[in-house]
């Protein structure tokens, strides 16, 4: 794995200034959450730093890289290639930033859709991405910010519900992983 400082420099040249500032917000927020939930600081920092490393790749190149790296392009990804940035990001973290830790790679891989059986690290990255201070406010953001310090599942449930509602309103396809993430939280409550 690259040194954190080298990683940060490499990443900065791959992202727009705005996306890089968002990323630094995610690192800061994720570190706060990692501290509360007692998660290894290095894993939190690296996952947060690299979570959007594929975000600013032009969409045509995203598509080409997904094929080259054998990332399964399901119907949903083909309709909304933007969504591939999390899966592609994990692959790029492995290849270009030499990250080998599967827990970190999974936190990057599932930061956009979530999934069933998420680890605490995965939830922290998903939620830090959602609530970081540079995000412009949207409905439900404050609610998630309140839950996140004492109830990760409640925060995840709220964030996932809001995301699904937002996608439905905008006639965008919902990835099965997103539905499964929410259903899994509900199944644990019963
Ligand atoms: O990359 P960021 O903007 O920081 O945040 P993100 O990786 O959470 O991506 C947010 C976008 O992803 C937002 O426009 C909603 C979209 N998204 C999340 N879940 C799904 C989804 N899009 C589709 N099509 N399907 C999903 O299940
Ligand atoms: Fe993202
Ligand atoms: Fe997100
Ligand atoms: Fe992000």
XYZ file of C-alpha atoms and ligand atoms in Angstrom:
220
model
C 0.000 0.000 0.000
C 1.229 3.539 -0.742
C 2.037 5.915 2.135
C -0.999 7.993 3.073
C 0.695 11.221 1.936
C 1.538 9.763 -1.497
C -1.962 8.405 -1.788
C -3.402 11.809 -1.045
C -1.224 13.493 -3.693
C -2.055 10.901 -6.324
C -5.741 11.198 -5.512
C -5.735 14.985 -5.663
C -4.527 14.876 -9.260
C -7.305 12.389 -10.127
C -10.153 14.459 -8.692
C -11.701 17.864 -9.305
C -11.002 20.379 -6.506
C -14.631 20.121 -5.361
C -14.532 16.332 -5.191
C -11.233 16.460 -3.324
C -12.691 18.844 -0.726
C -15.680 16.487 -0.333
C -13.218 13.634 0.160
C -11.348 15.474 2.922
C -14.723 16.041 4.607
C -15.439 12.318 4.418
C -12.018 11.514 5.928
C -12.632 13.907 8.832
C -16.170 12.645 9.495
C -15.212 8.986 9.124
C -12.352 9.426 11.613
C -14.793 10.885 14.152
C -17.150 7.946 13.659
C -14.289 5.437 13.710
C -13.264 6.822 17.074
C -16.794 6.429 18.483
C -17.166 2.865 17.174
C -13.598 1.822 17.849
C -12.482 1.018 14.296
C -8.843 0.912 13.204
C -7.821 4.461 12.274
C -5.680 3.451 9.276
C -8.530 1.439 7.720
C -10.956 4.308 8.202
C -8.572 6.903 6.771
C -7.639 4.928 3.664
C -11.220 3.828 2.899
C -12.503 7.378 3.242
C -9.680 8.902 1.209
C -10.115 6.515 -1.715
C -13.907 6.037 -1.657
C -14.498 8.295 -4.681
C -11.172 7.697 -6.473
C -13.042 6.605 -9.645
C -15.733 9.269 -9.518
C -14.204 11.756 -11.946
C -13.213 9.250 -14.626
C -15.172 10.144 -17.794
C -18.152 7.803 -18.220
C -16.929 6.249 -21.455
C -13.669 5.328 -19.748
C -15.582 4.029 -16.696
C -17.393 1.653 -19.000
C -14.183 0.521 -20.660
C -12.376 0.012 -17.340
C -15.291 -1.960 -15.882
C -14.999 -4.342 -18.809
C -11.224 -4.531 -18.571
C -11.330 -5.244 -14.809
C -14.180 -7.761 -15.141
C -16.633 -5.806 -13.024
C -20.032 -7.310 -13.837
C -22.084 -4.712 -15.683
C -25.636 -5.509 -14.686
C -28.623 -3.808 -16.260
C -28.676 -1.114 -13.586
C -25.026 -0.160 -14.054
C -25.508 -0.028 -17.801
C -28.420 2.372 -17.319
C -26.580 4.498 -14.790
C -22.834 4.135 -15.364
C -22.102 6.796 -12.686
C -23.085 4.147 -10.162
C -20.104 2.013 -11.195
C -17.670 4.450 -9.509
C -17.838 2.568 -6.208
C -17.138 -0.871 -7.719
C -14.522 0.539 -10.067
C -13.059 2.569 -7.189
C -12.321 -0.600 -5.224
C -10.517 -2.047 -8.229
C -8.482 1.125 -8.775
C -7.602 1.297 -5.070
C -6.219 -2.221 -5.426
C -4.349 -1.696 -8.677
C -3.181 1.922 -8.527
C -2.957 2.585 -4.777
C -1.897 -0.962 -3.932
C -4.507 -1.510 -1.234
C -4.740 -5.180 -0.346
C -7.006 -5.086 2.695
C -10.389 -6.567 1.687
C -12.208 -4.697 4.461
C -11.014 -1.393 3.019
C -11.804 -2.495 -0.537
C -15.335 -3.520 0.486
C -15.923 -0.192 2.236
C -15.077 1.524 -1.076
C -17.007 -1.024 -3.142
C -20.303 -0.641 -1.236
C -20.163 3.050 -0.289
C -22.849 4.038 -2.797
C -25.354 1.174 -2.753
C -24.712 -0.401 0.627
C -25.470 -4.122 0.881
C -26.834 -6.681 3.350
C -24.534 -7.677 6.238
C -22.501 -4.458 6.152
C -19.473 -4.224 8.448
C -19.155 -1.297 10.846
C -16.389 0.122 8.612
C -18.678 -0.100 5.557
C -21.478 1.703 7.418
C -19.093 4.396 8.625
C -17.876 5.156 5.098
C -21.411 5.068 3.660
C -22.644 7.457 6.340
C -19.603 9.759 6.415
C -20.086 10.190 2.646
C -23.712 11.111 3.314
C -23.216 13.591 6.162
C -19.773 15.168 5.632
C -19.828 18.916 6.376
C -19.280 20.106 2.773
C -22.494 18.428 1.544
C -25.127 20.967 0.657
C -28.126 20.337 2.858
C -30.922 18.031 1.713
C -34.002 16.504 3.302
C -33.218 14.034 6.059
C -29.563 15.001 6.426
C -29.930 16.394 9.944
C -31.853 13.314 11.057
C -29.023 11.041 9.909
C -26.467 13.313 11.612
C -28.354 12.917 14.882
C -28.635 9.119 14.774
C -25.112 8.451 13.587
C -23.356 9.036 16.915
C -25.368 6.424 18.819
C -27.238 4.160 16.384
C -25.510 3.256 13.101
C -28.351 1.022 11.906
C -30.975 3.678 12.496
C -28.776 6.143 10.598
C -28.317 3.619 7.749
C -32.046 2.889 7.648
C -32.849 6.590 7.346
C -30.176 7.259 4.724
C -31.188 4.251 2.618
C -34.885 5.142 2.796
C -34.155 8.734 1.775
C -31.972 7.576 -1.107
C -34.596 5.144 -2.393
C -37.285 7.814 -2.150
C -35.065 10.315 -3.978
C -34.272 7.835 -6.767
C -37.930 6.879 -7.180
C -38.963 10.559 -7.410
C -36.347 11.132 -10.099
C -37.282 8.003 -12.052
C -33.897 6.433 -11.545
C -33.324 2.718 -11.259
C -32.702 1.374 -7.767
C -29.893 -1.135 -7.440
C -30.889 -4.450 -5.791
C -27.994 -4.015 -3.325
C -29.632 -0.817 -2.045
C -32.941 -2.641 -1.472
C -31.137 -5.568 0.145
C -29.269 -3.219 2.491
C -32.554 -1.773 3.769
C -34.339 -5.128 3.963
C -31.457 -6.557 5.952
C -31.755 -3.837 8.601
C -35.503 -4.455 8.834
C -35.007 -8.225 9.126
C -32.657 -7.700 12.100
C -35.340 -5.737 13.968
C -37.953 -8.496 13.825
O -20.107 9.825 -4.916
P -20.877 10.743 -4.013
O -21.675 11.768 -4.752
O -20.032 11.368 -2.956
O -21.949 9.867 -3.217
P -22.443 8.377 -3.580
O -21.326 7.513 -3.964
O -23.267 7.956 -2.412
O -23.336 8.587 -4.840
C -24.529 9.285 -4.722
C -25.360 9.058 -5.954
O -25.593 7.674 -6.121
C -26.716 9.739 -5.826
O -26.958 10.437 -7.039
C -27.680 8.617 -5.688
C -26.952 7.489 -6.376
N -27.388 6.162 -5.910
C -27.329 5.627 -4.675
N -27.920 4.412 -4.641
C -28.341 4.177 -5.896
C -28.005 5.295 -6.706
N -28.290 5.375 -8.030
C -28.963 4.356 -8.588
N -29.241 4.417 -9.874
N -29.335 3.251 -7.873
C -29.044 3.096 -6.533
O -29.423 2.094 -5.906
Fe -19.265 8.041 -4.209
Fe -23.442 7.840 -0.431
Fe -18.401 10.552 -1.874
